[in-house]
């Protein structure tokens, strides 16, 4: 009986609960229905601030929610898309023998665009990113983005496109400087990358995988990292490592801090698949600044050199050399009459600092020296047999001198799209020459577009006239109009002729 009474009481509670729930549900539905009638038929929920799970400090040390929107808005306009087009295939670039005397009197457009087999190939197109660094239209990117290009096109964030001029390149750091003729450009400032700290938040901005104007976030994972990707003889690798996602197409793009300033140029990824798998690498902004300054002031990069071969000191090396471990850079060999040799640095020394900056690894030492020019003097502290010693070293250029090696700036050379150097004595002696001019670098220009010349070609005659140095080349071509015939030889001994036209 008691159980039956309890059961009836429970049913009453359930019944009244159901009535109340039904009334509430009806009221809600009626209210929403009324709202929908008064609307356009689409229900819009007012946005609410996203939950902030992470916090950071601003420059004044104040705690604030971590938010990338302001930084992204600040930097996107300064990052561009770069398209480089190579009209000839690599096979065509091998060059073709052209007609010697007596036919060279009749050269002209018949030579233009010829390939060894008379076949035309489809142009090859590569893409990457770049960063606008000032309002004169100068853009920094990677050398590998525009290397061997016949035409370079830059597209801004607003989708305007411009033809770009290659101002200069530096294969040793994989950097290049371009320029576009445009107004009202948004630019990005460079910071001192020595101040960047491991663990600091950074954003990678670029155009990966055809996805224009992409922003990804991460932290600085390491500094002064070398991954041995640059094969240049004097390569400098001291990358900032980040876990911000970087993919093909990001090359030449920006790595920025939360203030929207450039800390590095994204250059490479560590990957077994060819796409992002965890880490990317950027050339530090200090190296970028030095390269840009040199290209604008001298026409090429002035690289100061110690003249030593080095290895990062570690426990295994200390055991191999039977020395006590000291954090620094082991000097394996010292070049004869190099700056290091003349200053008294010896094989077996351990370089521990340069100008007061610690050199814990070989890449860090390379980075510091890469910021110097021939003739600069640096204070180097070495550990020798357990005792520290400070030495002053005057850095040298690649030829063993202390003077700047400035590129000849001639308007006609820009039209040709080439860098020239006087042939060195050893090569001249090898071919029995009393002079000559070697083509050291080719850019988009007359030579690349109208001939199949390769870098390294030694010009001995122009239109039948003997040329012994760069000044001779400039004198012959400065006011030249019409057809031009270049005669010369490659270092393998093969003689070639190349013809092209100079616009009147």
Tab-separated table of C-alpha atoms in Angstrom:
chain	number	residue	atom	x	y	z
A	1	UNK	CA	0.000	0.000	0.000
A	2	UNK	CA	2.781	2.353	0.937
A	3	UNK	CA	4.568	1.473	-2.272
A	4	UNK	CA	1.432	2.239	-4.333
A	5	UNK	CA	1.041	5.653	-2.675
A	6	UNK	CA	4.674	6.503	-3.396
A	7	UNK	CA	4.220	5.499	-7.008
A	8	UNK	CA	1.210	7.807	-7.448
A	9	UNK	CA	3.141	10.677	-5.848
A	10	UNK	CA	6.061	10.153	-8.218
A	11	UNK	CA	3.764	10.183	-11.244
A	12	UNK	CA	2.335	13.523	-10.122
A	13	UNK	CA	5.828	15.013	-9.922
A	14	UNK	CA	6.719	13.703	-13.392
A	15	UNK	CA	3.441	14.992	-14.813
A	16	UNK	CA	3.821	18.542	-13.549
A	17	UNK	CA	7.531	18.588	-14.609
A	18	UNK	CA	6.538	17.617	-18.111
A	19	UNK	CA	3.875	20.348	-18.236
A	20	UNK	CA	6.426	22.977	-17.153
A	21	UNK	CA	9.036	21.768	-19.677
A	22	UNK	CA	6.431	21.840	-22.446
A	23	UNK	CA	5.433	25.392	-21.587
A	24	UNK	CA	9.036	26.581	-21.570
A	25	UNK	CA	9.755	24.862	-24.892
A	26	UNK	CA	6.661	26.406	-26.464
A	27	UNK	CA	7.657	29.858	-25.275
A	28	UNK	CA	11.163	29.515	-26.713
A	29	UNK	CA	9.887	28.229	-30.034
A	30	UNK	CA	7.285	30.959	-30.272
A	31	UNK	CA	9.883	33.638	-29.507
A	32	UNK	CA	12.349	32.282	-32.116
A	33	UNK	CA	9.560	31.993	-34.670
A	34	UNK	CA	8.619	35.627	-34.089
A	35	UNK	CA	12.241	36.687	-34.443
A	36	UNK	CA	12.603	34.773	-37.698
A	37	UNK	CA	9.496	36.419	-39.105
A	38	UNK	CA	10.999	39.831	-38.465
A	39	UNK	CA	14.350	38.884	-39.980
A	40	UNK	CA	15.421	38.080	-43.537
A	41	UNK	CA	15.091	34.395	-42.876
A	42	UNK	CA	18.650	33.851	-41.657
A	43	UNK	CA	19.415	33.575	-37.967
A	44	UNK	CA	22.556	35.502	-37.027
A	45	UNK	CA	24.236	34.988	-33.692
A	46	UNK	CA	26.122	37.988	-32.370
A	47	UNK	CA	29.849	37.291	-32.264
A	48	UNK	CA	31.485	36.807	-28.919
A	49	UNK	CA	35.180	37.234	-28.126
A	50	UNK	CA	37.142	34.024	-28.622
A	51	UNK	CA	38.418	32.409	-25.471
A	52	UNK	CA	42.000	33.505	-24.857
A	53	UNK	CA	43.985	30.561	-23.578
A	54	UNK	CA	47.456	32.075	-23.997
A	55	UNK	CA	48.991	35.307	-22.805
A	56	UNK	CA	52.129	37.262	-23.587
A	57	UNK	CA	53.917	40.445	-22.505
A	58	UNK	CA	54.075	43.637	-24.527
A	59	UNK	CA	57.153	45.873	-24.764
A	60	UNK	CA	56.245	47.550	-21.487
A	61	UNK	CA	55.962	44.212	-19.708
A	62	UNK	CA	52.167	44.273	-19.502
A	63	UNK	CA	50.315	40.952	-19.681
A	64	UNK	CA	47.889	40.738	-22.609
A	65	UNK	CA	46.028	37.967	-24.483
A	66	UNK	CA	48.032	36.421	-27.305
A	67	UNK	CA	46.467	37.572	-30.579
A	68	UNK	CA	48.024	37.524	-34.070
A	69	UNK	CA	45.377	39.551	-35.895
A	70	UNK	CA	47.009	42.971	-35.415
A	71	UNK	CA	50.427	41.670	-36.495
A	72	UNK	CA	48.980	39.900	-39.533
A	73	UNK	CA	47.157	43.036	-40.659
A	74	UNK	CA	50.366	45.033	-40.327
A	75	UNK	CA	52.614	42.735	-42.386
A	76	UNK	CA	50.496	41.236	-45.175
A	77	UNK	CA	50.758	44.279	-47.458
A	78	UNK	CA	54.569	44.120	-47.356
A	79	UNK	CA	54.857	40.486	-48.506
A	80	UNK	CA	54.648	39.816	-52.248
A	81	UNK	CA	54.248	36.887	-54.603
A	82	UNK	CA	57.115	36.323	-57.046
A	83	UNK	CA	56.878	34.495	-60.362
A	84	UNK	CA	60.110	33.730	-62.195
A	85	UNK	CA	60.035	32.526	-65.781
A	86	UNK	CA	62.836	30.740	-67.583
A	87	UNK	CA	62.170	30.611	-71.304
A	88	UNK	CA	64.925	28.157	-72.231
A	89	UNK	CA	65.488	24.647	-70.938
A	90	UNK	CA	68.622	23.615	-69.107
A	91	UNK	CA	69.752	21.813	-72.233
A	92	UNK	CA	69.412	24.960	-74.276
A	93	UNK	CA	71.496	26.822	-71.725
A	94	UNK	CA	74.445	24.639	-72.623
A	95	UNK	CA	75.065	26.955	-75.566
A	96	UNK	CA	75.366	26.304	-79.252
A	97	UNK	CA	78.265	26.855	-81.562
A	98	UNK	CA	77.636	29.846	-83.773
A	99	UNK	CA	79.104	30.699	-87.129
A	100	UNK	CA	82.706	31.979	-87.278
A	101	UNK	CA	84.233	34.096	-90.040
A	102	UNK	CA	83.417	34.790	-92.794
A	103	UNK	CA	79.715	34.423	-91.921
A	104	UNK	CA	79.756	36.582	-88.811
A	105	UNK	CA	79.580	39.703	-90.996
A	106	UNK	CA	75.988	38.689	-91.734
A	107	UNK	CA	74.775	37.859	-88.225
A	108	UNK	CA	71.454	39.229	-87.064
A	109	UNK	CA	68.026	37.980	-85.972
A	110	UNK	CA	68.731	34.595	-87.536
A	111	UNK	CA	70.655	33.733	-84.378
A	112	UNK	CA	67.931	34.819	-81.981
A	113	UNK	CA	66.240	32.071	-80.007
A	114	UNK	CA	68.057	29.208	-81.703
A	115	UNK	CA	68.538	25.974	-79.807
A	116	UNK	CA	71.075	23.222	-80.550
A	117	UNK	CA	68.416	21.145	-82.267
A	118	UNK	CA	66.260	23.969	-83.592
A	119	UNK	CA	63.495	23.143	-81.130
A	120	UNK	CA	61.536	25.493	-78.894
A	121	UNK	CA	60.815	24.437	-75.329
A	122	UNK	CA	58.031	25.477	-73.010
A	123	UNK	CA	58.933	28.148	-70.444
A	124	UNK	CA	59.504	26.989	-66.909
A	125	UNK	CA	57.792	28.924	-64.133
A	126	UNK	CA	58.758	29.022	-60.472
A	127	UNK	CA	57.092	30.875	-57.613
A	128	UNK	CA	58.090	32.214	-54.245
A	129	UNK	CA	57.687	35.162	-51.931
A	130	UNK	CA	59.437	38.428	-51.181
A	131	UNK	CA	59.453	41.267	-48.650
A	132	UNK	CA	59.248	44.987	-49.483
A	133	UNK	CA	61.867	46.712	-47.334
A	134	UNK	CA	61.525	50.357	-48.417
A	135	UNK	CA	59.346	52.721	-50.414
A	136	UNK	CA	61.778	52.771	-53.351
A	137	UNK	CA	60.460	49.372	-54.355
A	138	UNK	CA	63.331	47.220	-53.095
A	139	UNK	CA	62.296	43.642	-52.370
A	140	UNK	CA	64.315	40.927	-50.632
A	141	UNK	CA	63.834	37.299	-51.625
A	142	UNK	CA	65.854	34.097	-51.938
A	143	UNK	CA	68.394	33.728	-54.725
A	144	UNK	CA	67.002	30.292	-55.571
A	145	UNK	CA	63.581	31.845	-56.244
A	146	UNK	CA	64.864	33.956	-59.152
A	147	UNK	CA	68.080	32.161	-60.138
A	148	UNK	CA	68.383	31.658	-63.924
A	149	UNK	CA	65.122	33.522	-64.535
A	150	UNK	CA	64.666	35.412	-67.796
A	151	UNK	CA	61.733	37.376	-66.397
A	152	UNK	CA	60.623	38.166	-62.844
A	153	UNK	CA	57.109	39.339	-61.980
A	154	UNK	CA	56.016	40.624	-58.570
A	155	UNK	CA	52.384	40.637	-57.414
A	156	UNK	CA	51.404	42.754	-54.436
A	157	UNK	CA	48.864	41.865	-51.758
A	158	UNK	CA	46.275	43.976	-53.627
A	159	UNK	CA	46.891	41.843	-56.755
A	160	UNK	CA	48.721	44.539	-58.743
A	161	UNK	CA	51.597	43.075	-60.762
A	162	UNK	CA	54.918	44.603	-61.839
A	163	UNK	CA	57.988	43.526	-63.773
A	164	UNK	CA	60.950	43.360	-61.413
A	165	UNK	CA	64.601	44.196	-61.980
A	166	UNK	CA	67.252	42.046	-60.336
A	167	UNK	CA	69.531	44.481	-58.507
A	168	UNK	CA	71.913	41.806	-57.270
A	169	UNK	CA	72.259	38.358	-55.762
A	170	UNK	CA	74.350	36.618	-53.115
A	171	UNK	CA	74.459	32.836	-53.556
A	172	UNK	CA	76.556	32.447	-50.381
A	173	UNK	CA	73.544	33.444	-48.250
A	174	UNK	CA	70.858	32.541	-50.829
A	175	UNK	CA	69.559	36.116	-50.924
A	176	UNK	CA	68.581	38.386	-53.814
A	177	UNK	CA	67.488	42.004	-54.116
A	178	UNK	CA	64.810	43.064	-56.622
A	179	UNK	CA	63.194	46.383	-57.450
A	180	UNK	CA	59.800	47.346	-58.839
A	181	UNK	CA	58.658	50.739	-60.085
A	182	UNK	CA	55.589	51.296	-57.917
A	183	UNK	CA	54.206	53.961	-55.585
A	184	UNK	CA	52.610	53.899	-52.122
A	185	UNK	CA	54.178	50.606	-51.146
A	186	UNK	CA	53.766	49.181	-47.653
A	187	UNK	CA	57.142	48.255	-46.212
A	188	UNK	CA	58.589	46.185	-43.393
A	189	UNK	CA	61.330	47.178	-40.954
A	190	UNK	CA	64.206	44.878	-40.027
A	191	UNK	CA	65.220	44.253	-36.424
A	192	UNK	CA	68.488	43.178	-34.834
A	193	UNK	CA	68.237	39.399	-35.089
A	194	UNK	CA	70.777	39.008	-32.283
A	195	UNK	CA	67.975	40.141	-29.963
A	196	UNK	CA	65.638	37.355	-31.095
A	197	UNK	CA	65.303	34.698	-28.390
A	198	UNK	CA	64.580	30.984	-28.518
A	199	UNK	CA	60.951	30.483	-27.475
A	200	UNK	CA	59.816	33.827	-28.894
A	201	UNK	CA	56.597	33.901	-30.908
A	202	UNK	CA	56.994	34.484	-34.652
A	203	UNK	CA	54.788	34.452	-37.753
A	204	UNK	CA	55.733	33.107	-41.184
A	205	UNK	CA	54.135	35.071	-44.031
A	206	UNK	CA	54.253	34.042	-47.669
A	207	UNK	CA	52.632	32.201	-50.560
A	208	UNK	CA	52.986	28.452	-49.915
A	209	UNK	CA	51.650	25.821	-52.306
A	210	UNK	CA	49.886	28.456	-54.413
A	211	UNK	CA	47.961	29.779	-51.389
A	212	UNK	CA	48.652	33.497	-51.550
A	213	UNK	CA	49.126	35.645	-48.440
A	214	UNK	CA	49.225	32.868	-45.881
A	215	UNK	CA	50.131	33.458	-42.220
A	216	UNK	CA	51.260	30.706	-39.847
A	217	UNK	CA	52.407	30.969	-36.240
A	218	UNK	CA	55.083	29.280	-34.164
A	219	UNK	CA	58.090	29.963	-31.998
A	220	UNK	CA	61.808	30.338	-32.550
A	221	UNK	CA	63.008	26.783	-31.985
A	222	UNK	CA	66.757	27.394	-32.288
A	223	UNK	CA	69.324	29.874	-33.584
A	224	UNK	CA	72.588	29.614	-35.523
A	225	UNK	CA	71.450	26.398	-37.190
A	226	UNK	CA	73.228	24.909	-40.220
A	227	UNK	CA	71.522	22.266	-42.362
A	228	UNK	CA	74.156	22.115	-45.145
A	229	UNK	CA	71.691	22.975	-47.890
A	230	UNK	CA	73.782	25.696	-49.546
A	231	UNK	CA	76.486	24.221	-51.774
A	232	UNK	CA	78.293	27.478	-52.527
A	233	UNK	CA	82.027	27.393	-51.775
A	234	UNK	CA	81.732	30.274	-49.301
A	235	UNK	CA	78.228	29.420	-48.044
A	236	UNK	CA	77.042	31.048	-44.829
A	237	UNK	CA	74.386	29.092	-42.922
A	238	UNK	CA	73.281	30.367	-39.527
A	239	UNK	CA	69.529	29.973	-39.748
A	240	UNK	CA	66.809	30.896	-37.299
A	241	UNK	CA	64.841	27.674	-36.829
A	242	UNK	CA	61.071	27.866	-36.331
A	243	UNK	CA	58.127	25.500	-36.054
A	244	UNK	CA	55.835	27.953	-37.855
A	245	UNK	CA	54.620	26.061	-40.917
A	246	UNK	CA	56.767	26.788	-43.998
A	247	UNK	CA	56.180	25.085	-47.349
A	248	UNK	CA	57.345	25.409	-50.977
A	249	UNK	CA	56.345	28.899	-52.083
A	250	UNK	CA	57.235	30.413	-48.700
A	251	UNK	CA	60.834	30.859	-49.860
A	252	UNK	CA	61.781	34.520	-49.712
A	253	UNK	CA	58.872	35.358	-47.416
A	254	UNK	CA	58.926	36.999	-44.016
A	255	UNK	CA	59.511	35.655	-40.544
A	256	UNK	CA	58.278	38.406	-38.235
A	257	UNK	CA	57.984	39.069	-34.512
A	258	UNK	CA	54.719	40.109	-32.860
A	259	UNK	CA	55.563	43.768	-33.493
A	260	UNK	CA	55.417	43.029	-37.222
A	261	UNK	CA	59.129	43.538	-37.834
A	262	UNK	CA	61.318	41.288	-39.961
A	263	UNK	CA	63.549	38.867	-38.065
A	264	UNK	CA	64.413	36.631	-41.025
A	265	UNK	CA	63.792	35.575	-44.637
A	266	UNK	CA	62.221	32.108	-44.850
A	267	UNK	CA	64.514	29.931	-46.916
A	268	UNK	CA	64.321	26.193	-46.309
A	269	UNK	CA	62.515	23.335	-44.585
A	270	UNK	CA	63.720	20.133	-42.968
A	271	UNK	CA	61.578	17.516	-44.654
A	272	UNK	CA	61.666	14.035	-46.159
A	273	UNK	CA	58.476	14.717	-48.124
A	274	UNK	CA	59.178	18.118	-49.672
A	275	UNK	CA	56.515	19.797	-47.526
A	276	UNK	CA	56.301	20.967	-43.922
A	277	UNK	CA	57.024	18.295	-41.342
A	278	UNK	CA	57.911	20.379	-38.322
A	279	UNK	CA	60.722	22.867	-38.897
A	280	UNK	CA	61.603	25.724	-41.199
A	281	UNK	CA	64.689	27.903	-41.457
A	282	UNK	CA	65.144	31.628	-42.061
A	283	UNK	CA	68.182	33.768	-42.879
A	284	UNK	CA	68.614	36.174	-39.905
A	285	UNK	CA	67.750	39.813	-40.538
A	286	UNK	CA	71.279	40.950	-39.608
A	287	UNK	CA	72.675	39.001	-42.558
A	288	UNK	CA	69.866	40.335	-44.765
A	289	UNK	CA	70.702	43.922	-43.783
A	290	UNK	CA	74.397	43.467	-44.586
A	291	UNK	CA	73.699	41.863	-47.984
A	292	UNK	CA	71.224	44.580	-48.998
A	293	UNK	CA	73.584	47.376	-47.951
A	294	UNK	CA	76.456	45.841	-49.930
A	295	UNK	CA	74.396	45.245	-53.080
A	296	UNK	CA	73.173	48.836	-53.069
A	297	UNK	CA	76.528	50.413	-52.232
A	298	UNK	CA	79.013	48.187	-54.055
A	299	UNK	CA	76.956	46.168	-56.552
A	300	UNK	CA	78.021	42.908	-54.914
A	301	UNK	CA	78.503	41.509	-51.427
A	302	UNK	CA	81.757	42.347	-49.658
A	303	UNK	CA	82.653	39.249	-47.689
A	304	UNK	CA	85.276	39.604	-44.975
A	305	UNK	CA	87.178	36.367	-44.396
A	306	UNK	CA	89.271	34.997	-41.549
A	307	UNK	CA	91.056	32.426	-43.692
A	308	UNK	CA	90.545	29.356	-41.492
A	309	UNK	CA	88.809	25.994	-41.689
A	310	UNK	CA	86.728	25.304	-38.594
A	311	UNK	CA	84.668	22.751	-36.672
A	312	UNK	CA	82.207	23.153	-33.828
A	313	UNK	CA	83.835	22.020	-30.595
A	314	UNK	CA	82.120	19.108	-28.839
A	315	UNK	CA	83.008	16.199	-26.557
A	316	UNK	CA	83.970	13.870	-29.383
A	317	UNK	CA	86.247	16.451	-30.996
A	318	UNK	CA	87.894	17.196	-27.647
A	319	UNK	CA	88.582	13.475	-27.213
A	320	UNK	CA	89.880	13.191	-30.788
A	321	UNK	CA	92.262	16.115	-30.299
A	322	UNK	CA	93.124	15.091	-26.737
A	323	UNK	CA	92.239	18.497	-25.279
A	324	UNK	CA	89.976	19.651	-22.495
A	325	UNK	CA	86.508	20.561	-23.725
A	326	UNK	CA	85.921	24.266	-24.238
A	327	UNK	CA	82.750	25.646	-25.779
A	328	UNK	CA	83.730	27.350	-29.013
A	329	UNK	CA	85.000	26.737	-32.549
A	330	UNK	CA	88.046	24.577	-33.236
A	331	UNK	CA	90.527	25.934	-35.789
A	332	UNK	CA	91.463	23.028	-38.021
A	333	UNK	CA	93.720	24.862	-40.492
A	334	UNK	CA	94.955	28.404	-41.024
A	335	UNK	CA	95.489	29.692	-44.557
A	336	UNK	CA	98.944	30.992	-45.306
A	337	UNK	CA	99.110	34.808	-45.217
A	338	UNK	CA	95.404	34.968	-44.373
A	339	UNK	CA	94.075	37.514	-41.911
A	340	UNK	CA	94.028	34.874	-39.188
A	341	UNK	CA	97.596	33.788	-39.992
A	342	UNK	CA	98.945	37.344	-39.928
A	343	UNK	CA	97.204	37.967	-36.589
A	344	UNK	CA	98.762	34.908	-34.965
A	345	UNK	CA	95.836	32.464	-34.868
A	346	UNK	CA	97.111	28.892	-34.917
A	347	UNK	CA	95.760	25.476	-35.778
A	348	UNK	CA	94.358	23.984	-32.581
A	349	UNK	CA	93.112	27.290	-31.189
A	350	UNK	CA	89.516	27.389	-29.992
A	351	UNK	CA	87.707	30.611	-30.920
A	352	UNK	CA	85.428	31.514	-28.026
A	353	UNK	CA	84.287	35.025	-28.969
A	354	UNK	CA	84.405	37.754	-31.621
A	355	UNK	CA	84.005	41.391	-30.565
A	356	UNK	CA	82.624	40.210	-27.257
A	357	UNK	CA	80.003	37.908	-28.821
A	358	UNK	CA	80.240	34.243	-27.881
A	359	UNK	CA	80.919	31.810	-30.724
A	360	UNK	CA	79.559	28.528	-29.447
A	361	UNK	CA	79.187	26.977	-32.896
A	362	UNK	CA	80.687	27.274	-36.366
A	363	UNK	CA	77.475	28.742	-37.853
A	364	UNK	CA	77.446	31.453	-35.196
A	365	UNK	CA	81.053	32.364	-35.985
A	366	UNK	CA	80.219	32.458	-39.707
A	367	UNK	CA	77.218	34.693	-39.037
A	368	UNK	CA	79.272	37.239	-37.095
A	369	UNK	CA	82.092	37.359	-39.665
A	370	UNK	CA	79.557	37.539	-42.524
A	371	UNK	CA	78.449	40.871	-41.095
A	372	UNK	CA	81.924	42.313	-41.720
A	373	UNK	CA	83.766	43.556	-44.804
A	374	UNK	CA	87.340	43.248	-46.071
A	375	UNK	CA	89.556	45.587	-44.099
A	376	UNK	CA	87.396	45.429	-40.963
A	377	UNK	CA	89.264	44.555	-37.790
A	378	UNK	CA	87.770	42.173	-35.231
A	379	UNK	CA	88.858	41.239	-31.714
A	380	UNK	CA	89.023	37.462	-31.462
A	381	UNK	CA	89.507	35.602	-28.200
A	382	UNK	CA	90.999	32.127	-28.529
A	383	UNK	CA	91.624	29.423	-25.988
A	384	UNK	CA	95.124	28.059	-26.537
A	385	UNK	CA	96.350	25.289	-24.265
A	386	UNK	CA	93.809	26.249	-21.607
A	387	UNK	CA	94.614	29.953	-21.604
A	388	UNK	CA	92.647	32.704	-23.306
A	389	UNK	CA	94.347	35.142	-25.637
A	390	UNK	CA	92.903	38.116	-27.536
A	391	UNK	CA	94.062	38.806	-31.091
A	392	UNK	CA	93.126	41.518	-33.559
A	393	UNK	CA	92.425	40.215	-37.050
A	394	UNK	CA	92.075	42.305	-40.198
A	395	UNK	CA	89.661	40.502	-42.490
A	396	UNK	CA	90.528	39.905	-46.141
A	397	UNK	CA	88.571	39.538	-49.373
A	398	UNK	CA	88.371	36.357	-51.433
A	399	UNK	CA	91.513	37.369	-53.340
A	400	UNK	CA	93.623	37.828	-50.208
A	401	UNK	CA	93.503	41.624	-50.116
A	402	UNK	CA	91.758	44.064	-47.800
A	403	UNK	CA	90.164	46.343	-50.410
A	404	UNK	CA	86.543	46.253	-51.554
A	405	UNK	CA	85.854	44.383	-54.789
A	406	UNK	CA	83.312	46.684	-56.377
A	407	UNK	CA	81.270	45.626	-59.383
A	408	UNK	CA	81.581	47.807	-62.439
A	409	UNK	CA	78.390	49.844	-62.725
A	410	UNK	CA	77.799	50.578	-66.400
A	411	UNK	CA	74.386	51.203	-67.920
A	412	UNK	CA	75.152	48.936	-70.859
A	413	UNK	CA	76.015	46.082	-68.470
A	414	UNK	CA	72.540	46.362	-66.935
A	415	UNK	CA	71.071	46.155	-70.434
A	416	UNK	CA	73.130	43.045	-71.166
A	417	UNK	CA	72.153	41.515	-67.823
A	418	UNK	CA	75.633	40.373	-66.816
A	419	UNK	CA	78.467	40.857	-64.352
A	420	UNK	CA	81.984	40.928	-65.744
A	421	UNK	CA	85.465	40.483	-64.261
A	422	UNK	CA	88.912	40.669	-65.771
A	423	UNK	CA	90.130	37.131	-66.414
A	424	UNK	CA	92.615	35.995	-63.769
A	425	UNK	CA	96.271	35.416	-64.633
A	426	UNK	CA	96.150	31.622	-64.309
A	427	UNK	CA	93.290	31.234	-66.800
A	428	UNK	CA	94.848	33.770	-69.168
A	429	UNK	CA	98.122	31.865	-69.103
A	430	UNK	CA	96.325	28.570	-69.726
A	431	UNK	CA	94.891	29.856	-73.021
A	432	UNK	CA	97.793	32.073	-73.975
A	433	UNK	CA	95.748	35.252	-73.559
A	434	UNK	CA	97.117	38.678	-72.735
A	435	UNK	CA	93.743	39.588	-71.207
A	436	UNK	CA	90.043	38.945	-71.509
A	437	UNK	CA	86.764	39.458	-69.663
A	438	UNK	CA	84.886	36.657	-67.913
A	439	UNK	CA	81.101	36.584	-67.520
A	440	UNK	CA	80.647	35.781	-63.822
A	441	UNK	CA	76.872	36.159	-63.482
A	442	UNK	CA	73.895	36.361	-65.837
A	443	UNK	CA	70.603	38.109	-65.054
A	444	UNK	CA	67.512	38.799	-67.165
A	445	UNK	CA	68.782	40.861	-70.104
A	446	UNK	CA	69.940	40.816	-73.718
A	447	UNK	CA	72.488	38.028	-73.345
A	448	UNK	CA	70.118	35.592	-71.628
A	449	UNK	CA	67.141	36.347	-73.848
A	450	UNK	CA	68.953	36.296	-77.193
A	451	UNK	CA	71.855	33.854	-76.764
A	452	UNK	CA	72.670	30.592	-75.080
A	453	UNK	CA	75.726	31.865	-73.250
A	454	UNK	CA	76.677	30.259	-69.939
A	455	UNK	CA	78.347	31.834	-66.955
A	456	UNK	CA	82.120	31.477	-67.124
A	457	UNK	CA	82.427	32.477	-70.793
A	458	UNK	CA	85.616	34.482	-71.470
A	459	UNK	CA	85.154	37.282	-74.006
A	460	UNK	CA	88.245	37.899	-76.120
A	461	UNK	CA	86.792	39.871	-79.068
A	462	UNK	CA	83.721	42.024	-79.717
A	463	UNK	CA	82.872	42.603	-83.383
A	464	UNK	CA	86.399	41.436	-84.204
A	465	UNK	CA	88.050	43.937	-81.841
A	466	UNK	CA	90.372	42.632	-79.129
A	467	UNK	CA	89.169	43.276	-75.549
A	468	UNK	CA	91.557	42.871	-72.620
A	469	UNK	CA	89.554	44.146	-69.643
A	470	UNK	CA	86.145	45.303	-68.440
A	471	UNK	CA	86.810	48.881	-69.510
A	472	UNK	CA	87.402	47.689	-73.090
A	473	UNK	CA	84.005	45.939	-73.096
A	474	UNK	CA	82.283	49.078	-71.832
A	475	UNK	CA	84.074	51.281	-74.381
A	476	UNK	CA	83.060	49.087	-77.334
A	477	UNK	CA	79.419	48.652	-76.298
A	478	UNK	CA	78.570	51.955	-74.577
A	479	UNK	CA	77.150	53.685	-77.677
A	480	UNK	CA	76.750	50.606	-79.833
A	481	UNK	CA	73.612	50.174	-81.945
A	482	UNK	CA	72.487	47.163	-83.928
A	483	UNK	CA	74.094	43.723	-83.960
A	484	UNK	CA	76.911	42.581	-81.670
A	485	UNK	CA	79.154	39.534	-82.041
A	486	UNK	CA	80.998	38.196	-79.013
A	487	UNK	CA	83.898	35.821	-79.537
A	488	UNK	CA	85.558	33.882	-76.773
A	489	UNK	CA	86.265	30.624	-75.006
A	490	UNK	CA	85.043	28.542	-72.072
A	491	UNK	CA	87.459	27.146	-69.511
A	492	UNK	CA	87.212	23.708	-71.108
A	493	UNK	CA	88.909	25.224	-74.175
A	494	UNK	CA	85.847	25.291	-76.458
A	495	UNK	CA	85.587	28.385	-78.640
A	496	UNK	CA	82.169	30.008	-79.131
A	497	UNK	CA	80.511	32.932	-80.913
A	498	UNK	CA	77.381	34.649	-79.615
A	499	UNK	CA	75.293	37.231	-81.480
A	500	UNK	CA	72.576	39.575	-80.256
A	501	UNK	CA	71.161	42.987	-81.023
A	502	UNK	CA	71.335	46.259	-79.103
A	503	UNK	CA	68.296	48.483	-79.511
A	504	UNK	CA	68.901	51.823	-81.144
